[in-house]
Coordinates of C-alpha atoms in Angstrom, one line a residue:
M1 CA 91.6 -66.4 78.6
R2 CA 88.5 -66.2 76.5
G3 CA 87.4 -70.1 75.5
A4 CA 91.1 -70.9 75.1
L5 CA 90.6 -74.7 75.3
P6 CA 90.0 -76.4 71.6
A7 CA 88.4 -79.7 73.4
L8 CA 86.0 -77.6 75.3
A9 CA 85.1 -75.4 72.2
A10 CA 84.9 -78.6 70.0
A11 CA 82.2 -80.1 72.7
L12 CA 80.3 -77.1 73.0
S13 CA 79.7 -77.1 69.2
L14 CA 78.0 -80.1 68.8
L15 CA 75.8 -79.0 71.6
L16 CA 71.8 -77.9 70.9
A17 CA 70.7 -74.8 72.5
A18 CA 68.3 -76.1 75.6
C19 CA 64.6 -74.7 76.0
T20 CA 64.2 -73.4 79.5
A21 CA 61.3 -72.4 81.9
E22 CA 61.2 -69.1 83.6
P23 CA 63.4 -69.6 86.8
S24 CA 62.5 -69.4 90.3
R25 CA 63.7 -66.4 92.3
Q26 CA 63.4 -68.1 95.3
P27 CA 66.9 -68.9 97.1
A28 CA 68.2 -72.2 96.6
K29 CA 70.8 -74.5 98.0
A30 CA 73.2 -75.0 95.7
P31 CA 73.5 -78.6 93.6
A32 CA 75.6 -81.0 95.4
A33 CA 79.0 -81.7 94.0
S34 CA 78.1 -85.1 92.7
R35 CA 79.5 -86.8 89.2
T36 CA 77.4 -84.8 86.7
Q37 CA 77.7 -84.9 82.7
S38 CA 78.2 -81.0 82.0
P39 CA 76.8 -79.2 79.1
L40 CA 80.7 -78.3 78.4
G41 CA 81.8 -82.0 77.8
D42 CA 81.4 -85.4 78.6
G43 CA 83.1 -85.7 82.1
T44 CA 85.8 -87.6 81.2
P45 CA 88.1 -87.5 84.4
I46 CA 92.1 -86.9 83.8
R47 CA 94.0 -89.5 84.1
P48 CA 95.9 -90.2 87.5
G49 CA 99.2 -91.1 85.8
D50 CA 99.1 -88.1 83.7
L51 CA 98.4 -85.6 86.6
A52 CA 101.1 -87.2 88.6
D53 CA 103.6 -86.8 85.9
Y54 CA 102.3 -83.1 85.6
L55 CA 102.7 -82.5 89.3
D56 CA 106.2 -84.0 89.4
S57 CA 107.4 -81.8 86.7
A58 CA 107.4 -78.7 89.1
E59 CA 110.6 -76.7 89.8
H60 CA 111.3 -73.3 91.8
D61 CA 113.9 -71.2 92.8
A62 CA 115.0 -70.5 96.6
A63 CA 113.0 -67.4 96.6
L64 CA 109.7 -69.2 95.9
V65 CA 108.8 -72.4 97.5
P66 CA 105.7 -74.5 97.0
V67 CA 104.4 -75.5 100.7
A68 CA 101.1 -77.2 99.6
N69 CA 98.9 -78.4 96.8
V70 CA 95.2 -79.4 96.9
P71 CA 94.8 -82.0 93.9
R72 CA 91.0 -81.7 92.4
R73 CA 88.4 -83.8 93.5
P74 CA 85.2 -85.4 91.9
P75 CA 83.5 -83.9 90.2
M76 CA 85.9 -81.2 89.5
D77 CA 88.4 -83.6 87.9
V78 CA 87.4 -83.8 84.7
E79 CA 89.1 -82.0 81.7
E80 CA 86.3 -79.5 81.2
A81 CA 86.6 -78.1 84.8
V82 CA 89.4 -75.8 83.9
G83 CA 90.6 -74.1 86.7
S84 CA 89.7 -70.0 86.6
D85 CA 90.1 -67.1 89.3
L86 CA 90.6 -66.9 92.9
A87 CA 88.9 -64.5 95.6
F88 CA 89.5 -64.3 99.4
T89 CA 87.5 -64.0 102.5
G90 CA 88.5 -64.3 106.0
G91 CA 90.3 -67.5 106.3
Y92 CA 88.7 -68.9 102.7
A93 CA 90.1 -69.0 99.3
I94 CA 87.5 -69.8 96.9
A95 CA 88.8 -70.8 93.5
G96 CA 86.1 -71.0 90.2
N97 CA 86.6 -73.3 87.6
Y98 CA 84.4 -74.1 84.1
L99 CA 82.3 -76.3 86.3
G100 CA 81.7 -74.3 89.3
F101 CA 83.3 -73.4 92.4
T102 CA 85.5 -74.7 95.3
V103 CA 85.6 -73.1 98.9
Y104 CA 89.2 -73.8 100.6
D105 CA 89.8 -73.3 104.5
I106 CA 93.3 -71.8 104.4
S107 CA 93.1 -70.7 108.2
R108 CA 96.6 -73.1 108.3
P109 CA 98.0 -72.1 104.5
E110 CA 100.2 -75.0 104.5
Q111 CA 97.7 -77.2 105.2
P112 CA 94.7 -76.1 103.2
Q113 CA 91.3 -78.3 103.1
V114 CA 88.4 -78.3 100.4
V115 CA 85.1 -77.3 102.6
S116 CA 82.7 -77.4 100.0
Q117 CA 82.1 -77.9 96.3
V118 CA 79.5 -76.2 94.2
Y119 CA 78.8 -77.8 90.7
C120 CA 77.7 -75.0 88.5
P121 CA 78.6 -74.8 84.4
G122 CA 79.5 -71.8 83.2
P123 CA 83.0 -70.6 81.8
Q124 CA 84.7 -68.8 83.2
N125 CA 83.0 -68.8 86.4
D126 CA 85.7 -66.4 87.4
V127 CA 84.9 -65.1 91.3
T128 CA 83.9 -62.0 93.2
V129 CA 83.5 -61.6 96.5
S130 CA 81.4 -59.2 98.8
G131 CA 80.7 -59.8 102.4
N132 CA 78.5 -62.9 102.6
L133 CA 78.1 -62.8 98.8
L134 CA 80.0 -64.5 96.2
F135 CA 79.4 -63.8 92.1
L136 CA 80.2 -66.2 89.5
S137 CA 80.7 -64.3 86.1
V138 CA 79.4 -66.5 83.1
D139 CA 80.1 -65.4 79.5
L140 CA 79.3 -68.5 77.2
G141 CA 75.7 -69.2 76.4
M142 CA 73.9 -71.3 79.1
G143 CA 70.4 -73.1 79.3
G144 CA 69.1 -70.5 82.0
E145 CA 70.2 -68.4 85.2
R146 CA 70.3 -71.5 87.6
C147 CA 73.0 -74.3 87.8
D148 CA 71.1 -77.0 86.8
A149 CA 69.7 -75.6 83.5
P150 CA 70.1 -78.1 80.8
G151 CA 72.2 -77.6 78.1
T152 CA 73.3 -74.5 76.8
G153 CA 71.2 -71.5 75.5
D154 CA 71.2 -67.6 75.5
W155 CA 71.9 -66.8 79.0
E156 CA 75.1 -65.1 80.2
G157 CA 75.7 -63.1 82.9
L158 CA 76.3 -63.0 87.1
R159 CA 75.2 -65.7 89.3
I160 CA 75.0 -64.9 93.0
F161 CA 75.3 -67.2 96.0
D162 CA 75.1 -66.7 99.9
I163 CA 78.0 -68.2 101.5
A164 CA 77.5 -67.3 104.8
D165 CA 78.1 -71.3 105.8
K166 CA 81.0 -71.9 103.3
R167 CA 80.3 -75.5 103.6
A168 CA 76.7 -75.2 102.1
P169 CA 76.8 -72.0 99.7
R170 CA 73.1 -71.1 98.7
Y171 CA 72.3 -69.9 95.1
V172 CA 70.0 -67.0 95.7
G173 CA 69.6 -64.8 92.1
A174 CA 71.1 -64.0 88.8
V175 CA 71.2 -60.9 86.5
R176 CA 71.8 -61.1 83.0
T177 CA 74.1 -58.7 81.3
P178 CA 74.5 -57.9 77.6
C179 CA 77.0 -60.4 75.9
G180 CA 77.6 -61.9 79.7
S181 CA 80.2 -61.3 82.2
H182 CA 83.7 -62.4 81.5
T183 CA 85.1 -60.9 84.8
A184 CA 83.5 -58.7 87.6
T185 CA 85.1 -56.1 89.5
L186 CA 83.9 -55.2 92.7
I187 CA 83.6 -51.2 93.0
P188 CA 84.0 -48.9 96.2
S189 CA 80.8 -47.4 97.0
D190 CA 79.6 -45.0 99.6
D191 CA 76.1 -47.1 99.6
P192 CA 76.4 -49.8 102.2
A193 CA 73.0 -51.4 101.3
S194 CA 73.9 -52.4 97.7
V195 CA 77.2 -54.0 96.0
Y196 CA 78.4 -52.4 92.9
L197 CA 80.3 -54.2 90.1
F198 CA 81.7 -53.8 86.6
A199 CA 81.0 -56.7 84.5
T200 CA 83.2 -56.8 81.5
S201 CA 82.1 -59.3 78.4
A202 CA 85.2 -59.0 76.4
P203 CA 82.9 -60.0 73.2
S204 CA 86.3 -60.7 71.3
R205 CA 85.4 -63.9 69.6
T206 CA 81.9 -63.6 69.6
S207 CA 79.7 -61.9 66.5
G208 CA 75.9 -62.6 68.2
S209 CA 73.9 -58.8 67.8
A210 CA 74.4 -58.9 71.8
C211 CA 77.9 -58.6 71.7
H212 CA 78.2 -56.4 68.9
A213 CA 75.9 -53.9 70.6
A214 CA 77.7 -54.3 73.9
K215 CA 81.3 -53.4 72.5
G216 CA 83.1 -50.9 73.9
S217 CA 81.1 -50.5 76.9
I218 CA 80.8 -52.2 80.3
T219 CA 78.0 -52.8 82.5
V220 CA 77.3 -51.8 86.0
V221 CA 75.3 -53.8 88.3
K222 CA 73.8 -53.2 91.4
V223 CA 72.9 -55.8 94.0
P224 CA 70.9 -55.3 96.9
V225 CA 72.6 -56.9 99.8
A226 CA 69.3 -57.5 101.8
D227 CA 67.6 -58.9 98.5
P228 CA 70.4 -60.1 96.0
A229 CA 68.1 -61.8 93.6
R230 CA 66.8 -58.1 92.6
A231 CA 69.9 -57.5 91.5
T232 CA 69.9 -55.4 88.3
V233 CA 71.9 -53.5 85.3
A234 CA 72.2 -50.3 86.8
A235 CA 74.1 -48.8 83.7
Q236 CA 75.9 -49.7 80.6
P237 CA 78.7 -46.7 79.9
E238 CA 80.4 -46.5 76.9
L239 CA 83.9 -46.1 77.0
L240 CA 85.0 -46.3 73.6
E241 CA 83.2 -45.2 71.0
G242 CA 82.6 -47.5 68.1
G243 CA 84.3 -50.7 70.2
G244 CA 87.9 -49.2 70.8
S245 CA 90.7 -50.1 68.9
P246 CA 91.4 -53.4 67.1
A247 CA 93.9 -56.0 69.0
G248 CA 97.4 -56.7 67.4
T249 CA 96.3 -59.9 66.4
D250 CA 94.1 -61.0 63.5
H251 CA 91.5 -63.2 65.1
I252 CA 89.7 -60.9 67.4
L253 CA 86.4 -60.0 66.0
V254 CA 84.6 -57.6 68.2
G255 CA 86.5 -54.7 70.5
G256 CA 85.3 -54.8 74.4
C257 CA 86.8 -54.1 77.8
H258 CA 88.1 -57.3 79.0
D259 CA 89.0 -56.6 82.9
V260 CA 89.2 -53.6 85.1
T261 CA 91.2 -52.6 88.2
V262 CA 90.0 -50.3 90.7
Y263 CA 92.4 -48.3 92.5
A264 CA 90.4 -47.5 95.7
P265 CA 92.6 -44.7 97.5
K266 CA 91.8 -42.5 94.3
R267 CA 88.9 -43.9 92.8
L268 CA 90.8 -44.4 89.6
A269 CA 90.6 -47.6 87.6
A270 CA 92.7 -49.3 84.7
A271 CA 90.8 -50.8 82.0
S272 CA 92.2 -53.4 79.7
C273 CA 90.3 -53.1 76.5
I274 CA 91.4 -55.5 73.7
G275 CA 93.4 -53.1 71.9
D276 CA 93.7 -49.9 74.3
G277 CA 94.4 -49.3 77.9
L278 CA 92.4 -46.7 79.5
L279 CA 92.8 -44.8 83.0
L280 CA 89.1 -44.2 84.5
D281 CA 87.6 -41.7 86.8
V282 CA 85.2 -44.1 88.9
S283 CA 84.2 -41.5 91.5
D284 CA 80.5 -42.1 90.2
P285 CA 80.5 -46.2 89.5
L286 CA 77.6 -45.4 87.0
R287 CA 79.2 -42.7 84.9
P288 CA 83.3 -43.8 84.7
K289 CA 85.0 -41.1 82.9
V290 CA 88.0 -41.8 80.3
L291 CA 91.0 -39.7 81.7
D292 CA 93.8 -41.3 79.0
R293 CA 94.2 -43.9 76.4
V294 CA 96.7 -45.7 75.5
R295 CA 97.7 -48.2 72.6
D296 CA 100.8 -50.0 71.8
P297 CA 99.6 -52.6 68.4
K298 CA 103.4 -53.3 67.8
H299 CA 104.0 -54.9 71.1
F300 CA 100.4 -55.7 72.7
G301 CA 98.3 -58.3 71.0
Y302 CA 95.3 -58.4 73.8
W303 CA 94.9 -56.1 76.7
H304 CA 93.9 -58.3 79.1
S305 CA 94.3 -56.7 82.8
A306 CA 96.3 -54.4 85.0
V307 CA 97.8 -53.8 88.5
F308 CA 98.7 -50.3 90.1
S309 CA 101.7 -50.0 92.2
Q310 CA 101.3 -49.5 96.0
D311 CA 100.8 -45.5 95.7
G312 CA 99.2 -45.8 92.3
S313 CA 101.8 -43.8 90.6
K314 CA 102.5 -46.9 88.3
V315 CA 100.2 -49.2 86.4
V316 CA 101.3 -52.6 85.0
F317 CA 99.1 -53.5 82.0
S318 CA 99.6 -57.3 80.9
D319 CA 99.2 -58.8 77.5
E320 CA 97.5 -61.8 77.1
F321 CA 98.6 -62.3 73.5
G322 CA 97.1 -65.4 71.8
G323 CA 94.2 -65.6 74.4
G324 CA 96.6 -68.1 76.6
R325 CA 97.1 -70.5 73.7
S326 CA 100.2 -69.0 72.3
S327 CA 104.1 -70.0 73.2
V328 CA 105.8 -66.5 73.3
C329 CA 107.7 -66.7 76.5
P330 CA 111.0 -68.3 75.4
P331 CA 113.6 -65.5 75.7
A332 CA 114.8 -66.7 72.2
R333 CA 111.6 -65.4 70.3
G334 CA 112.6 -61.9 71.4
G335 CA 110.1 -59.3 71.4
T336 CA 107.7 -58.3 73.8
W337 CA 104.4 -60.1 72.7
G338 CA 102.5 -61.6 75.6
A339 CA 104.4 -59.5 78.3
N340 CA 103.8 -56.5 81.0
G341 CA 104.1 -52.7 79.9
V342 CA 104.9 -50.9 82.7
Y343 CA 103.7 -47.5 82.9
T344 CA 104.0 -44.2 85.2
L345 CA 100.9 -42.3 86.2
K346 CA 101.3 -38.7 86.6
G347 CA 98.2 -36.7 87.5
T348 CA 95.8 -38.3 84.6
K349 CA 98.5 -39.1 82.1
L350 CA 99.8 -42.8 81.3
T351 CA 103.6 -42.9 80.2
L352 CA 105.3 -46.0 78.9
Q353 CA 108.7 -47.1 81.0
G354 CA 109.5 -50.2 79.9
Y355 CA 108.5 -54.0 79.4
F356 CA 108.6 -57.3 81.2
M357 CA 108.9 -60.8 80.1
I358 CA 109.8 -63.6 82.3
P359 CA 113.5 -64.7 81.7
R360 CA 113.0 -68.4 81.6
V361 CA 112.0 -70.5 78.9
A362 CA 108.2 -72.0 79.4
R363 CA 107.5 -75.4 78.1
G364 CA 104.3 -74.7 76.6
T365 CA 101.6 -71.8 76.5
C366 CA 102.5 -68.7 77.8
S367 CA 101.6 -65.2 78.4
A368 CA 101.1 -62.5 80.9
H369 CA 97.8 -63.3 82.8
N370 CA 96.3 -62.6 86.6
G371 CA 98.6 -61.3 89.5
S372 CA 98.3 -58.9 92.2
L373 CA 100.7 -56.6 94.6
V374 CA 102.9 -58.4 97.4
P375 CA 103.1 -55.8 100.1
V376 CA 106.9 -55.2 100.4
P377 CA 108.2 -51.8 102.2
G378 CA 109.5 -49.3 100.0
R379 CA 109.2 -51.1 96.7
D380 CA 106.5 -52.2 94.3
V381 CA 106.4 -55.7 94.1
M382 CA 103.9 -58.0 92.1
V383 CA 102.8 -61.9 91.8
Q384 CA 101.6 -63.1 88.4
G385 CA 100.5 -66.3 86.5
W386 CA 101.8 -67.0 83.6
Y387 CA 99.9 -70.6 82.2
E388 CA 102.8 -73.0 81.6
G389 CA 105.1 -70.0 82.4
G390 CA 104.2 -70.4 85.8
V391 CA 104.2 -67.8 88.6
S392 CA 106.4 -65.0 88.5
V393 CA 107.6 -62.4 91.4
I394 CA 108.4 -59.2 89.8
D395 CA 110.1 -56.1 91.4
F396 CA 108.7 -53.1 89.1
T397 CA 110.3 -50.4 91.5
D398 CA 112.5 -49.1 88.8
P399 CA 109.6 -49.1 85.7
A400 CA 111.9 -49.2 82.8
H401 CA 113.8 -52.0 84.5
A402 CA 111.3 -54.6 85.8
R403 CA 112.9 -58.0 87.1
E404 CA 111.8 -61.4 87.9
I405 CA 112.7 -62.0 91.8
G406 CA 111.2 -65.7 92.3
Y407 CA 109.3 -68.2 90.1
F408 CA 107.5 -71.6 90.2
Q409 CA 106.5 -73.8 87.4
R410 CA 105.7 -76.9 86.0
G411 CA 105.9 -78.5 82.7
H412 CA 103.7 -78.8 79.7
A413 CA 100.2 -80.5 80.5
P414 CA 99.6 -83.6 78.4
V415 CA 97.4 -83.7 75.7
S416 CA 94.6 -85.4 77.9
M417 CA 94.5 -82.6 80.6
G418 CA 93.7 -79.7 77.1
G419 CA 97.0 -79.5 76.4
S420 CA 97.5 -76.2 78.1
G421 CA 98.3 -75.9 82.0
G422 CA 99.8 -73.8 84.4
S423 CA 98.9 -70.4 86.6
W424 CA 95.7 -68.8 85.7
S425 CA 95.8 -66.5 88.6
A426 CA 98.5 -66.1 91.2
Y427 CA 97.6 -63.6 94.2
Y428 CA 99.2 -62.7 97.5
Y429 CA 97.0 -63.0 100.6
N430 CA 97.9 -62.6 104.4
G431 CA 101.8 -64.0 104.2
Y432 CA 101.3 -66.3 101.3
I433 CA 101.0 -66.7 97.5
Y434 CA 97.8 -68.7 96.3
S435 CA 97.7 -70.0 92.4
S436 CA 95.1 -71.3 90.8
D437 CA 96.3 -73.9 88.4
L438 CA 94.2 -75.0 85.3
Y439 CA 94.4 -78.6 86.1
S440 CA 96.1 -79.3 89.3
G441 CA 94.1 -77.5 91.7
L442 CA 95.2 -75.2 94.3
D443 CA 99.1 -74.2 94.7
V444 CA 100.1 -72.5 97.8
L445 CA 103.6 -71.0 97.8
K446 CA 105.9 -68.8 100.0
L447 CA 108.2 -65.8 99.6
T448 CA 111.5 -65.9 101.1
G449 CA 114.2 -63.1 101.5
V450 CA 111.8 -60.3 101.2
R451 CA 110.2 -58.3 103.9
Q452 CA 106.5 -58.4 103.6
E453 CA 104.7 -55.8 105.6
G454 CA 101.0 -55.3 105.4
Q455 CA 97.7 -55.0 106.9
R456 CA 96.0 -58.2 107.5
L457 CA 93.0 -58.7 105.2
T458 CA 89.5 -59.9 105.6
E459 CA 88.4 -60.0 102.0
F460 CA 90.5 -59.7 98.6
N461 CA 89.4 -59.3 95.4
A462 CA 92.4 -58.7 92.9
Q463 CA 90.5 -56.4 90.5
T464 CA 89.9 -53.9 93.8
Q465 CA 93.2 -52.8 94.8
G466 CA 92.9 -50.8 98.2

């Protein structure tokens, strides 16, 4: 989702860029989560009645049962604190939102608890974890690299936190990246002293010179584990000469790569690059190589993300048609806009086998968004967020005939809540499915009737499979 909320965009257009001093490189405790006006909006809380009605509108089938919800709390209970991505470490889930992030204790999955909240404005604040380090992706110009930098400005990139103490995360540094970081992918590496990430800027609606220069490229960030404040841009490899193919919709101004998913066992990656789907060799994280390139301008409006099958023989590419603002999921609309394309992978060749669209009528905005595999023996099953299309569990064992085997969804969010809601990310982690709702906080769901069997994870970033 790239700047998809009209109210947020309107608020930003009224703000003047702020002058900032050179930020300190000394580690600092993250600001306390108190009610503070954000540079992204006026801090108006969502009306309790609207939120209650939205929560009460939930429905599901027998296969996917909600077992818990943790509503947002101050200062994250305001319209501009849009819920974004999830990452997991040990018995904790970390949920990003446009105003910061929340750490949840999920050691008892059906009784999750808020452990801490960090106020740190910077859309989208997608989260990535590695050991005791947390990375926040910022792809909108802020007043500076620190969380308390005033107003908006020209700083974009990755903010870094030490989360060894989950009750008191500490800001420890940041690195500016060209055109910011829309998402960040942890790259497997043989270097234990450093963390490597692909930062993708998806400069699709930005016309600034930095974004034009970055089109068709991704940024490789190197972070020394012992001194994360010394994080640097290590490389900026060009994947698509000239910026890549135009998207299938007419609102895209600049090409680029939105998201990269790594399949660690084979050191492969699937890059979703607005108008192109790429297969990459990432054996050398500083020099990824393009192995194959596919396009589908007739059916894909915005190549957004990807999921590999368990053995790496299939890739599901997702189309975020309309940037999360479209209403294309009702079956009556027909076609494949906003759907998944299921590809087989033989050697280095991607071949389209079929499309998947949720078979239910969505009550509002809907397109394919973030998901991950569910470890079902002998089958390829994934779970995925579809905004107000809800959470869908999809069996794509037969790539030509992927089908939904479970769902959970809510109704259309009231205008006072931005006019859009639903699941931004839905991921499987150690026996449960966790969904980050744009406005209602963290949902915990239980998949029934399907045998799940997999190694218990101690860390999980959906964009790094293996």
